[in-house]
XYZ file of C-alpha atoms in Angstrom:
692
model
C 0.255 0.034 0.034
C 1.149 3.460 -0.918
C 0.402 6.558 1.316
C -0.451 10.250 -0.804
C -2.455 13.197 -0.004
C -4.888 14.134 -3.016
C -5.771 17.817 -2.511
C -4.924 17.602 0.996
C -6.421 14.619 1.832
C -4.530 11.478 2.981
C -5.325 8.132 1.297
C -3.754 4.869 0.982
C -4.493 3.000 -1.942
C -2.589 -0.445 -3.276
C 0.727 0.609 -4.763
C -0.025 -0.623 -8.308
C -2.759 2.287 -8.542
C -2.361 4.773 -11.101
C -2.483 8.630 -9.853
C -5.781 9.133 -11.876
C -7.273 5.880 -9.837
C -5.947 7.365 -6.376
C -7.545 10.546 -6.913
C -11.004 9.385 -7.349
C -10.442 7.040 -4.589
C -9.777 10.466 -2.863
C -13.275 11.674 -3.983
C -11.693 13.997 -6.838
C -13.196 14.107 -9.850
C -10.327 13.415 -12.917
C -11.622 14.202 -16.591
C -10.211 11.497 -19.280
C -11.103 10.128 -22.646
C -8.109 7.398 -23.244
C -8.029 6.058 -20.432
C -10.092 2.970 -19.238
C -9.600 0.608 -16.563
C -9.876 -2.511 -18.419
C -7.442 -1.801 -21.155
C -3.692 -0.473 -21.384
C -2.859 2.747 -20.653
C -2.095 4.766 -23.722
C -1.906 8.424 -22.476
C -2.655 10.082 -25.618
C -5.589 12.897 -24.632
C -3.920 14.469 -21.821
C -7.070 15.581 -20.329
C -6.174 13.845 -17.173
C -3.526 16.399 -16.240
C -2.592 16.974 -12.252
C 0.244 18.863 -10.754
C 2.350 16.662 -8.486
C 3.878 18.688 -5.478
C 8.007 18.780 -5.882
C 7.762 17.357 -9.429
C 8.548 18.928 -12.736
C 7.015 22.326 -12.711
C 4.075 21.110 -15.426
C 1.237 19.308 -14.979
C 1.383 15.742 -15.120
C -0.980 12.983 -16.834
C -2.553 11.176 -14.001
C -3.544 8.120 -16.013
C 0.420 7.317 -17.043
C 1.786 7.866 -14.014
C 1.579 5.182 -11.129
C 1.693 6.561 -7.070
C 4.988 4.441 -6.363
C 6.381 6.969 -9.439
C 5.752 9.811 -6.529
C 8.377 10.594 -3.937
C 7.950 11.739 -0.616
C 8.685 15.390 0.832
C 12.172 16.475 2.155
C 11.034 15.298 6.023
C 9.201 12.005 4.526
C 5.927 13.350 3.974
C 3.155 11.682 2.011
C 3.622 12.981 -1.861
C 1.015 15.462 -2.647
C -1.161 15.797 -5.777
C -3.400 18.631 -6.877
C -6.415 18.215 -9.404
C -7.870 22.214 -8.766
C -5.350 24.352 -8.866
C -4.927 27.060 -11.296
C -2.205 25.377 -13.093
C -4.224 22.530 -14.160
C -7.350 24.204 -14.804
C -5.326 25.880 -17.461
C -3.939 22.843 -18.467
C -7.161 21.271 -19.026
C -8.463 23.817 -20.739
C -5.825 24.154 -22.916
C -6.186 20.753 -23.646
C -9.578 20.907 -24.332
C -9.215 23.683 -27.027
C -7.250 21.628 -28.935
C -9.391 18.590 -29.016
C -12.157 20.691 -30.417
C -10.401 22.434 -32.972
C -11.122 19.774 -35.649
C -14.597 18.446 -34.051
C -17.346 18.903 -35.994
C -20.183 21.334 -34.354
C -22.910 18.476 -34.895
C -24.017 17.720 -31.683
C -27.779 18.330 -32.705
C -27.687 15.461 -35.117
C -25.174 13.197 -33.138
C -26.562 10.034 -31.697
C -23.893 10.490 -29.033
C -25.593 13.566 -27.977
C -27.076 13.550 -24.358
C -24.620 10.777 -23.152
C -21.566 12.112 -24.825
C -17.864 12.486 -22.579
C -16.724 15.378 -24.843
C -19.915 17.029 -24.592
C -20.155 16.630 -20.578
C -16.080 17.496 -19.910
C -16.259 20.485 -22.534
C -19.186 22.048 -20.123
C -17.294 21.102 -16.939
C -13.715 21.621 -17.796
C -13.330 23.651 -21.013
C -13.705 27.402 -21.914
C -16.467 29.021 -23.724
C -14.497 29.616 -26.754
C -11.817 28.834 -29.518
C -9.107 30.924 -30.683
C -8.725 28.274 -33.890
C -10.661 30.052 -36.798
C -8.846 27.838 -39.928
C -10.973 25.181 -41.900
C -11.240 22.073 -39.891
C -10.057 18.696 -40.928
C -12.405 15.919 -42.732
C -11.819 12.703 -42.714
C -13.655 10.254 -44.767
C -16.113 7.601 -43.046
C -15.012 4.076 -42.986
C -17.251 1.018 -43.542
C -16.509 -1.377 -40.607
C -19.543 -3.737 -40.778
C -23.456 -3.446 -40.451
C -23.058 -2.688 -36.750
C -20.811 -0.307 -36.084
C -21.366 3.221 -38.021
C -18.653 5.619 -38.503
C -18.717 9.553 -38.388
C -14.840 9.883 -38.351
C -14.754 13.819 -38.337
C -15.455 13.045 -34.443
C -12.543 11.009 -33.823
C -10.274 12.491 -31.026
C -7.997 9.470 -31.524
C -8.345 8.175 -27.944
C -7.519 4.879 -29.353
C -10.040 2.786 -26.931
C -11.547 1.019 -29.721
C -8.047 -0.020 -31.119
C -6.887 -1.298 -27.878
C -9.994 -3.074 -27.118
C -10.165 -4.826 -29.901
C -6.407 -5.855 -29.806
C -6.517 -6.753 -26.061
C -9.715 -7.879 -25.424
C -11.732 -9.213 -28.101
C -8.233 -10.421 -29.309
C -8.363 -9.488 -32.829
C -6.138 -6.724 -34.772
C -9.005 -5.528 -36.575
C -8.527 -1.437 -36.089
C -5.597 0.688 -35.701
C -4.381 4.252 -36.240
C -2.329 4.852 -39.173
C -0.681 8.093 -40.337
C 0.559 11.114 -38.376
C -0.232 14.544 -37.270
C -3.016 15.888 -39.147
C -2.883 12.880 -41.512
C -3.879 10.404 -38.336
C -6.667 8.318 -38.708
C -8.481 4.933 -37.473
C -9.144 2.298 -40.021
C -9.573 -1.288 -40.900
C -6.871 -0.895 -42.977
C -8.374 -2.468 -46.118
C -12.044 -1.212 -45.003
C -13.805 -4.276 -44.394
C -15.954 -5.173 -42.111
C -15.074 -6.101 -38.673
C -15.589 -9.726 -37.843
C -15.459 -10.044 -33.941
C -18.406 -11.067 -32.057
C -17.672 -8.406 -29.247
C -17.361 -5.517 -31.572
C -20.272 -3.636 -30.322
C -18.524 -2.617 -27.513
C -16.798 -0.010 -28.984
C -19.757 1.889 -29.260
C -19.947 1.984 -25.610
C -16.089 3.065 -25.498
C -16.118 5.505 -27.796
C -15.895 8.766 -25.780
C -17.533 10.869 -28.518
C -19.762 10.059 -31.675
C -17.031 8.754 -33.847
C -18.192 4.989 -33.374
C -22.040 4.726 -32.843
C -24.895 1.959 -33.391
C -25.907 1.655 -36.937
C -29.032 -0.174 -36.307
C -29.865 2.234 -33.551
C -28.990 5.518 -35.788
C -31.197 8.607 -35.719
C -34.420 6.587 -33.959
C -34.307 8.011 -30.371
C -33.008 10.051 -27.853
C -31.268 8.841 -24.632
C -33.777 11.020 -22.534
C -36.552 9.587 -24.226
C -36.018 6.105 -22.820
C -37.476 3.809 -20.054
C -34.508 2.130 -18.883
C -34.916 -1.335 -17.286
C -32.140 -3.636 -15.890
C -32.460 -7.755 -16.800
C -30.745 -10.513 -17.782
C -29.515 -11.673 -21.163
C -30.334 -14.890 -22.644
C -28.822 -14.963 -25.969
C -26.483 -17.588 -24.152
C -26.181 -19.372 -20.922
C -23.593 -16.528 -19.815
C -26.359 -14.466 -18.261
C -25.100 -11.029 -19.101
C -26.107 -8.104 -17.189
C -28.042 -5.593 -19.485
C -30.270 -2.650 -19.591
C -33.170 -2.894 -21.924
C -34.379 0.607 -23.358
C -37.313 1.095 -24.523
C -39.613 3.780 -26.019
C -43.772 2.891 -25.643
C -43.994 -0.369 -26.214
C -40.810 -0.866 -28.367
C -37.534 -1.900 -27.649
C -34.915 0.477 -28.982
C -31.879 -0.765 -27.600
C -29.863 -3.310 -25.402
C -26.907 -1.717 -23.195
C -24.603 -3.656 -20.854
C -24.594 -3.481 -17.498
C -21.236 -3.856 -14.880
C -21.242 -7.148 -13.517
C -17.885 -8.243 -12.154
C -18.529 -11.607 -11.843
C -19.881 -12.419 -15.023
C -19.359 -9.924 -18.187
C -17.659 -7.450 -16.426
C -19.127 -4.455 -18.870
C -19.030 -6.463 -21.989
C -22.007 -7.931 -23.848
C -21.490 -9.804 -27.424
C -23.170 -8.673 -30.486
C -26.114 -10.906 -30.654
C -27.198 -9.734 -27.022
C -26.396 -5.971 -28.190
C -28.269 -6.134 -31.477
C -30.828 -8.705 -31.142
C -33.498 -5.896 -30.392
C -34.811 -5.614 -33.837
C -36.023 -9.271 -33.937
C -38.515 -9.056 -30.599
C -40.686 -7.009 -33.157
C -40.719 -8.887 -36.319
C -42.178 -12.232 -37.034
C -44.120 -11.716 -33.613
C -47.255 -14.310 -32.868
C -49.883 -11.692 -31.585
C -53.027 -13.906 -31.408
C -53.794 -17.621 -30.997
C -54.218 -19.877 -33.979
C -55.798 -22.945 -34.745
C -54.962 -25.524 -37.792
C -58.060 -26.097 -39.837
C -57.868 -27.851 -43.061
C -54.309 -28.151 -42.985
C -53.964 -24.344 -42.555
C -53.273 -22.044 -39.325
C -56.316 -20.128 -39.253
C -56.237 -16.575 -36.560
C -58.805 -17.772 -33.582
C -59.954 -16.749 -30.235
C -58.291 -18.131 -27.225
C -61.619 -19.890 -26.130
C -61.581 -21.774 -29.397
C -57.569 -22.386 -28.864
C -58.049 -24.017 -25.718
C -61.151 -25.915 -27.129
C -59.096 -27.623 -29.422
C -56.594 -28.462 -26.868
C -59.082 -29.764 -24.496
C -60.314 -31.724 -27.265
C -56.847 -32.930 -28.375
C -56.089 -34.127 -24.770
C -59.737 -35.590 -24.020
C -59.028 -39.389 -23.163
C -55.549 -39.567 -23.859
C -53.295 -41.281 -21.165
C -50.833 -39.636 -19.593
C -48.380 -41.564 -21.569
C -49.374 -40.443 -24.809
C -49.018 -36.784 -23.892
C -45.586 -34.841 -23.459
C -43.709 -31.817 -23.273
C -40.843 -30.045 -24.229
C -38.992 -26.875 -23.050
C -37.171 -24.546 -25.151
C -33.765 -23.127 -24.813
C -35.442 -19.004 -23.705
C -37.995 -20.360 -21.306
C -38.127 -18.798 -17.923
C -37.797 -21.099 -14.616
C -41.514 -19.664 -13.698
C -42.767 -20.812 -17.030
C -41.210 -24.350 -16.856
C -42.346 -25.194 -13.316
C -46.034 -24.377 -14.064
C -45.603 -26.853 -17.117
C -43.906 -29.209 -15.453
C -46.956 -29.065 -12.892
C -49.054 -29.313 -15.519
C -47.728 -32.495 -16.948
C -48.052 -33.901 -13.550
C -51.489 -33.008 -13.199
C -52.033 -34.924 -16.517
C -50.190 -37.835 -15.494
C -47.440 -37.562 -17.850
C -43.631 -38.368 -17.278
C -42.897 -37.194 -20.699
C -41.135 -33.863 -20.020
C -37.598 -32.565 -21.344
C -35.896 -29.522 -21.367
C -32.863 -30.886 -23.458
C -33.640 -30.368 -27.203
C -30.437 -31.424 -28.404
C -30.298 -35.043 -26.697
C -27.741 -33.974 -23.680
C -27.113 -36.663 -21.109
C -26.908 -34.001 -18.707
C -29.235 -35.353 -15.768
C -30.316 -33.785 -12.203
C -29.784 -37.721 -11.120
C -26.155 -37.344 -11.679
C -25.853 -34.199 -9.201
C -25.563 -30.537 -9.675
C -22.269 -30.782 -10.270
C -22.494 -32.746 -13.003
C -24.001 -29.649 -14.963
C -22.656 -26.603 -13.629
C -19.806 -24.557 -14.730
C -17.848 -25.243 -11.211
C -15.055 -23.217 -11.260
C -17.474 -19.886 -11.996
C -16.829 -17.598 -14.540
C -14.775 -15.243 -12.784
C -12.755 -18.187 -11.301
C -11.216 -18.755 -14.448
C -9.135 -15.976 -13.569
C -7.418 -18.167 -10.874
C -6.934 -21.361 -13.019
C -3.862 -22.010 -14.228
C -4.181 -24.352 -16.851
C -7.295 -25.330 -19.261
C -8.152 -28.146 -21.398
C -11.469 -27.309 -23.750
C -13.549 -30.572 -24.567
C -16.211 -30.272 -27.219
C -16.930 -26.906 -27.354
C -15.942 -23.270 -29.309
C -16.401 -20.643 -26.565
C -15.876 -17.895 -28.887
C -19.155 -19.036 -30.570
C -20.865 -20.671 -27.742
C -20.243 -17.776 -25.012
C -18.264 -15.280 -26.436
C -17.939 -12.919 -23.160
C -16.796 -16.097 -21.401
C -14.368 -16.514 -24.073
C -12.985 -13.110 -23.717
C -12.714 -13.723 -20.067
C -10.540 -16.965 -21.148
C -8.339 -14.740 -23.227
C -8.280 -11.845 -20.275
C -6.569 -14.997 -17.926
C -4.323 -16.056 -21.095
C -2.925 -12.252 -20.983
C -1.975 -12.352 -17.677
C 0.884 -14.797 -17.576
C 1.914 -18.547 -18.581
C -1.642 -20.144 -18.994
C -1.415 -23.432 -21.042
C -4.789 -24.303 -22.816
C -5.277 -27.551 -24.351
C -8.214 -28.004 -26.796
C -9.943 -31.615 -27.767
C -12.638 -31.144 -30.712
C -12.570 -28.891 -33.875
C -9.606 -26.645 -34.381
C -10.533 -22.979 -34.691
C -9.905 -19.549 -34.169
C -10.303 -18.806 -30.103
C -8.347 -15.518 -29.758
C -5.758 -16.406 -28.262
C -2.781 -19.564 -28.426
C -3.712 -23.178 -27.962
C -2.375 -26.755 -28.340
C -4.958 -28.502 -30.395
C -4.474 -32.101 -29.228
C -7.117 -33.821 -31.504
C -10.501 -34.107 -32.365
C -12.164 -36.555 -30.429
C -12.501 -39.433 -28.282
C -9.179 -41.157 -29.004
C -7.409 -38.125 -27.793
C -9.323 -37.862 -24.690
C -8.503 -41.513 -23.832
C -4.958 -40.732 -24.392
C -5.025 -37.789 -22.031
C -6.715 -40.070 -19.362
C -3.698 -42.331 -20.159
C -1.301 -39.618 -19.216
C -0.059 -40.612 -23.078
C -0.260 -36.965 -23.970
C 2.803 -34.334 -22.780
C -0.447 -32.151 -21.989
C -1.345 -34.315 -19.080
C 1.547 -33.357 -16.997
C 0.781 -29.460 -17.724
C -2.635 -29.861 -16.146
C -0.985 -32.201 -13.276
C 1.376 -29.475 -12.525
C -1.359 -26.876 -12.424
C -2.262 -26.268 -8.586
C -5.879 -24.864 -10.291
C -6.448 -26.967 -13.508
C -9.649 -26.209 -15.275
C -11.755 -28.575 -18.088
C -14.462 -27.049 -19.725
C -16.402 -29.313 -21.062
C -19.022 -28.256 -24.092
C -22.609 -29.975 -25.516
C -20.605 -30.811 -28.477
C -19.312 -33.449 -26.394
C -22.151 -34.208 -24.577
C -25.161 -34.092 -27.109
C -24.154 -37.650 -28.438
C -25.226 -40.929 -27.707
C -22.239 -41.516 -26.051
C -22.322 -38.694 -23.927
C -22.658 -40.104 -20.516
C -19.720 -42.048 -21.385
C -17.802 -38.869 -22.337
C -18.853 -37.189 -19.507
C -17.431 -40.071 -17.007
C -14.614 -39.584 -18.641
C -13.740 -36.061 -18.497
C -15.080 -36.254 -14.519
C -12.519 -39.350 -14.221
C -9.779 -36.984 -16.070
C -10.316 -34.118 -13.657
C -10.024 -36.393 -10.500
C -6.733 -37.709 -11.960
C -5.091 -34.090 -12.700
C -6.360 -32.993 -9.338
C -9.033 -30.885 -10.886
C -11.436 -31.873 -8.023
C -10.069 -31.398 -4.640
C -11.687 -30.055 -1.183
C -10.693 -26.111 -2.061
C -11.205 -26.341 -6.067
C -13.733 -27.902 -8.401
C -12.500 -27.562 -11.966
C -14.789 -29.202 -13.904
C -17.042 -26.507 -16.044
C -19.968 -27.672 -17.926
C -20.473 -25.029 -20.608
C -24.083 -24.534 -21.884
C -25.330 -22.916 -24.692
C -29.050 -22.511 -23.542
C -30.031 -20.085 -20.984
C -33.523 -22.083 -19.881
C -30.885 -25.273 -19.573
C -29.743 -25.167 -16.223
C -33.193 -23.858 -14.638
C -35.100 -26.857 -16.370
C -32.242 -29.586 -15.010
C -32.455 -27.691 -11.291
C -36.575 -28.453 -11.732
C -35.619 -31.709 -12.511
C -37.679 -31.151 -16.270
C -35.856 -34.622 -17.593
C -38.158 -38.038 -18.340
C -39.229 -39.582 -15.255
C -38.956 -43.155 -15.112
C -40.514 -44.706 -18.488
C -40.746 -41.027 -19.820
C -39.715 -40.621 -23.377
C -36.992 -38.057 -24.669
C -37.695 -34.987 -26.640
C -36.700 -37.108 -29.454
C -38.711 -39.955 -28.833
C -41.485 -37.703 -27.934
C -42.109 -36.162 -31.620
C -43.148 -39.538 -32.707
C -44.092 -41.563 -29.460
C -46.854 -39.163 -28.397
C -50.381 -37.734 -29.251
C -50.314 -34.548 -27.868
C -47.154 -32.901 -27.432
C -46.594 -29.391 -25.990
C -43.792 -26.773 -27.101
C -42.609 -24.588 -24.668
C -40.773 -21.981 -27.275
C -38.710 -25.322 -28.425
C -37.915 -24.699 -31.726
C -34.140 -26.167 -32.209
C -35.359 -29.526 -33.426
C -35.981 -31.843 -36.278
C -40.010 -31.382 -36.792
C -40.140 -33.294 -40.216
C -41.111 -36.756 -38.908
C -43.224 -35.125 -36.056
C -46.969 -37.275 -35.617
C -48.300 -35.365 -32.569
C -50.873 -33.097 -32.184
C -48.783 -30.359 -31.624
C -49.508 -27.256 -29.039
C -46.839 -24.369 -29.557
C -46.118 -22.082 -26.764
C -44.150 -19.091 -28.260
C -43.550 -15.410 -29.118
C -42.105 -16.067 -32.788
C -43.378 -17.731 -36.367
C -40.438 -20.080 -36.145
C -39.840 -23.736 -36.891
C -42.351 -25.209 -34.434
C -45.117 -22.576 -34.969
C -44.998 -23.946 -38.773
C -45.613 -27.449 -38.065
C -48.155 -26.320 -35.004
C -51.655 -27.620 -34.765
C -52.941 -24.858 -32.143
C -50.364 -21.326 -31.723
C -50.559 -19.696 -28.182
C -48.660 -16.497 -28.451
C -46.275 -15.988 -25.467
C -43.749 -13.415 -24.293
C -40.491 -12.844 -24.973
C -37.865 -12.206 -22.219
C -37.881 -8.537 -22.541
C -41.969 -8.845 -21.536
C -41.908 -10.750 -19.008
C -40.411 -10.959 -15.327
C -38.673 -14.320 -14.874
C -35.760 -16.185 -13.362
C -33.032 -17.710 -15.131
C -29.932 -19.860 -13.871
C -26.843 -19.054 -15.933
C -24.311 -21.821 -16.705
C -22.582 -21.563 -13.292
C -25.485 -22.159 -11.742
C -26.407 -18.410 -10.399
C -29.777 -17.502 -10.037
C -30.482 -14.327 -12.021
C -33.894 -12.093 -12.319
C -35.027 -10.736 -15.372
C -37.526 -7.808 -15.536
C -39.891 -6.399 -17.970
C -38.963 -4.093 -19.946
C -42.562 -3.556 -21.898
C -45.544 -5.588 -22.939
C -46.082 -8.630 -25.834
C -47.864 -7.463 -28.724
C -51.986 -7.852 -29.114
C -53.354 -10.771 -27.819
C -49.919 -12.334 -26.465
C -49.445 -13.414 -23.325
C -47.116 -14.120 -20.188
C -46.779 -18.208 -20.770
C -47.121 -19.153 -17.396
C -50.093 -17.480 -17.282
C -51.421 -19.182 -20.665
C -50.308 -22.287 -18.776
C -52.729 -21.752 -15.827
C -55.507 -20.613 -18.023
C -54.896 -23.782 -20.010
C -54.946 -25.649 -16.910
C -58.437 -24.579 -15.704
C -60.113 -25.552 -19.338
C -58.286 -28.897 -19.077
C -59.845 -29.290 -15.307
C -56.397 -29.433 -14.035
C -56.303 -26.107 -12.469
C -52.777 -24.823 -11.165
C -52.586 -23.665 -7.390
C -51.764 -20.313 -8.147
C -53.289 -16.990 -9.927
C -50.520 -14.947 -10.029
C -46.788 -14.264 -10.628
C -46.008 -13.726 -6.909
C -48.303 -17.272 -5.901
C -46.295 -19.140 -8.067
C -42.739 -18.132 -7.389
C -44.059 -18.767 -3.450
C -44.912 -22.314 -4.873
C -41.815 -22.312 -6.582
C -39.357 -21.706 -3.831
C -41.109 -23.673 -1.302
C -40.211 -26.667 -3.364
C -36.881 -25.384 -4.638
C -35.781 -22.827 -1.879
C -32.588 -22.072 -4.179
C -34.062 -20.079 -6.948
C -35.192 -17.538 -4.162
C -31.223 -16.519 -3.416
C -31.162 -14.317 -6.518
C -27.178 -13.561 -7.858
C -26.252 -16.577 -5.638
C -24.759 -19.888 -6.470
C -25.532 -23.130 -4.596
C -22.684 -25.210 -5.263
C -22.650 -28.606 -6.240
C -21.402 -31.568 -4.259
C -17.796 -32.732 -5.476
C -19.096 -35.983 -4.143
C -21.164 -36.459 -7.151
C -18.137 -35.937 -9.590
C -16.774 -38.892 -8.067
C -19.665 -41.593 -8.464
C -20.010 -39.942 -11.972
C -16.217 -40.721 -12.532
C -16.908 -44.147 -11.627
C -19.475 -44.857 -14.131
C -17.312 -45.545 -17.443
C -19.287 -46.276 -20.448
C -17.714 -47.155 -23.873
C -16.739 -44.059 -26.210
C -17.420 -44.045 -30.076
C -14.562 -43.462 -31.907
C -15.497 -39.803 -33.591
C -14.633 -36.037 -33.138
C -16.334 -33.845 -31.149
C -18.190 -30.814 -33.222
C -19.565 -27.595 -31.303
C -23.169 -27.458 -31.569
C -23.367 -23.640 -32.884
C -22.561 -23.808 -36.168
C -23.953 -19.883 -37.031
C -23.083 -17.649 -33.885
C -25.866 -15.118 -35.023
C -28.777 -17.358 -35.584
C -29.152 -19.638 -32.513
C -32.740 -18.915 -31.387
C -36.091 -17.520 -32.654
C -35.431 -14.225 -31.976
C -32.405 -13.774 -33.533
C -33.422 -15.506 -36.781
C -36.104 -12.999 -36.797
C -33.695 -10.055 -37.123
C -32.474 -8.607 -39.991
C -29.521 -7.087 -38.403
C -28.695 -10.801 -37.510
C -29.034 -11.921 -40.893
C -27.204 -9.600 -42.270
C -24.038 -10.653 -39.773
C -24.871 -14.217 -40.643
C -24.406 -13.644 -44.254
C -21.269 -11.587 -43.715
C -19.798 -14.137 -41.661
C -20.306 -17.014 -44.341
C -18.845 -14.884 -47.160
C -15.879 -14.039 -44.885
C -15.663 -17.917 -44.167
C -15.949 -18.926 -47.801
C -13.085 -15.966 -48.286
C -10.832 -17.713 -46.053
C -11.465 -20.992 -47.096
C -10.655 -20.260 -50.761
């Protein structure tokens, strides 16, 4: 720790702090444009100038000077820093005047207006006039893809965007070329950016040089209602803020959550919002004479009642989709129980994960933040870059810290960090367990080794044998101990862990999701769209928000709400219980999914014992208390992993492949988004060009 005085106030801070951080710790406001806590220090905007007592007779850039660089007074007094002296005030005014020399006066038409660092700091630290009368510099705008809009006349060369893409996203797509007046930020060859995290440069840009292209000229920030919620585009559970105007979602922004997403979100999370209002189901439909016809709720419920009438429980089934909240999965489970059915499943992809194996068998046990504590990593059957882009950035962050060996078994791809490619499938995993691969030694030598196993390894006929083999490997290399559980299951569906926690899997004698398509007479689909319905024979009831795959083959459609239109609980891949809040209302006659199931149960003569969301949650929390602990993780028992390791089984000699083939089109909302469709087409073209 280091002691110093800031504006006369003595404080003690860690000795790795910069002067800027120390000043903020003391409560002083220091302006900045280029400095960012999660990026390297550039020191090129010079806005954060302070005066150091005993230092040179000129202001110092506080972002580039550490507290350990300060010298104590002649009698050992703590060093002193001043942030409000006349020297500092004059210096900051001069810097701001220089920054505005070439900045265009287009605040009235700038999308950054109202939330612009340059506006705020010009008001607080600038002066009311400029001595510069020459023509302003003009810079040509660049095309960098369908997501980020460029107005490069506004750029002040803070290089935050360059440092983010290079350091966090892990791909050098932006850079600063030229010198002096000719300096400009560019993608060099004016091609579209390819990172799945590129939208974060919009938040990082302190001026209006990089803005959201889909959001351009649609709303002002002060017009929007802001709702804190949770993302469901993957199983990471990133903290987000949903901005709405009236009933319409206008944009989605990240919230800071150090334990999960820090302050980043993926492009799918950020730009999905146009899919929330297209291809929506806003009224019930019933299939008549081979065609879906609009119907009333009473008619739709009547058709379902007629289909269910006289059917035994074992001829009725239900599949929960990947975006469903815990509340509606619970309501569907209770309805199926009342109908006498054990045919329930939340694993559309055929995953072998099962709550009977213990909670530790399907959680990301070391937690996302725990990645930074690991000192060796093995990835089995997963592509974190496509399956969980924000989590992949955390792996890269750990890789950049110091020596961090990473091995991959599965498809060889670009993960944005260096790794040892060990092999394609089960034979490599067996060799690793036998110790015949050198990477096994790296895992054994590590104090906290970590093994990530993805759905590409578990959604197979031999998935249970693979999971048992991975648990066996984890035990043998010391990845599972009393104080460290390094076995991490990476999920791709936001609803999966919640469904497994509820036990939404086939009971004794029950059918799996794939078996229900042809082995039942009546099938309820709760937003389940990720299956092949071509051989479906059951009378199908689809409860969902979009006219996607399942809606095309449904016999009755009941319009539901999306994740921004309901209050719900989701459990992320690490087992963290999270609460999403309603930002708007569903269109037309669409209703929240739990309410649809409650009304349907009454018509079917199996009335569920709740009439409101509060009552539903009371029943849910009584049956499963851990759902009441919001933002908490109920850890799994490592003894379950020991039992899992002993199960064994025969693994087929084949390779692992990630279940995510197209990052941008993984769910009904994404497939309804024109922005995601454009990104997907661009990614396919880039892949073809690279292959050629």
